[in-house]
C-alpha angles and dihedrals in degrees: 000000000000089000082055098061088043093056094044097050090042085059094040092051083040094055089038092058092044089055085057106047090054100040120098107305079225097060094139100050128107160169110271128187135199130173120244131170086002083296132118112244126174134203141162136248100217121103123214111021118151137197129038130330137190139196130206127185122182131151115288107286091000116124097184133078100040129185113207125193111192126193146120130251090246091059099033121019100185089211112148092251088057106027132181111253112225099219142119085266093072101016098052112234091356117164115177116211115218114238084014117115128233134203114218122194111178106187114208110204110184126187116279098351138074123288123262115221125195132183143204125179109204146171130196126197136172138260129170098336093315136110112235125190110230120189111240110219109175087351088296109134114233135179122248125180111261122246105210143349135185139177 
C-alpha cells in the first residue's frame, strides 16, 4: 500500500511538471491596477513583451457593451510608472459603475508565437470623494487593501 501511495505522488508531481513546462511562459504575470489623479489605472509588471496588445472591459458576464483599448508595446508600454488610464479617452464611451464588476481580458499577441491572455475581475466604488479598487468574487464587490495611490 505504501508503494501505492509512491507511485501515485510521484504522477501526480510528474503531471504536475509537465503542466508547467507547457503553461504561459508568463504565468506570473498580471494585471495590476493604482490609483492616480482619483482615477483607475492599470499596468504590468513584466519587462520586455513585444507586439500588440489589446484590452476589453465589460460588466461581469456581460458580454456587451464592451470597451476595447488597442496598442503595441513600442507605442504604449502599460508599466506603473506609465499606466494605462482606464477612461473614456482610451475605452471609447466607458463609463465605470461604482459597486458594479467588471471583467478585463487583456490579449497579448506577440510576434510569431501564440498570444498570452490575462484576466482581472474588479469593482470601484466611492468613499469620501476618492476612487477605491474592490476585488469582485462571484460578481460580489469586496474590499482589498490598496497597493498603491498617488495624487
Amino acid at each position: 500500500m505504501v508503494h501505492n501511495k509512491f507511485k501515485c505522488s510521484i504522477i501526480l508531481i510528474s503531471l504536475g511538471l509537465i503542466a508547467c513546462k507547457y503553461s504561459n511562459p508568463y504565468r506570473s504575470g498580471e494585471i495590476k491596477f493604482i490609483t492616480k489623479n482619483n482615477a483607475l489605472c492599470l499596468y504590468i509588471d513584466e519587462q520586455d513583451l513585444t507586439g500588440d496588445y489589446g484590452i476589453s472591459i465589460m460588466q461581469y458576464q456581460t458580454p456587451e457593451p464592451r470597451f476595447d483599448y488597442i496598442s503595441s508595446f513600442k507605442d504604449n508600454y502599460p508599466k506603473k510608472d506609465n499606466c494605462l488610464m482606464i477612461n473614456k479617452q482610451n475605452f471609447k464611451n466607458l463609463k465605470l459603475k461604482m459597486n458594479t464588476s467588471y471583467d478585463m481580458q487583456m490579449e497579448i499577441v506577440k510576434p510569431d508565437s501564440y498570444a498570452i491572455y490575462r484576466k482581472k475581475t474588479f469593482c470601484i466604488k466611492e468613499d469620501r470623494n476618492n476612487l477605491i479598487l474592490q476585488d469582485s468574487v462571484g460578481g460580489e464587490c469586496r474590499d482589498i487593501p490598496a497597493e498603491e495611490t498617488t495624487k
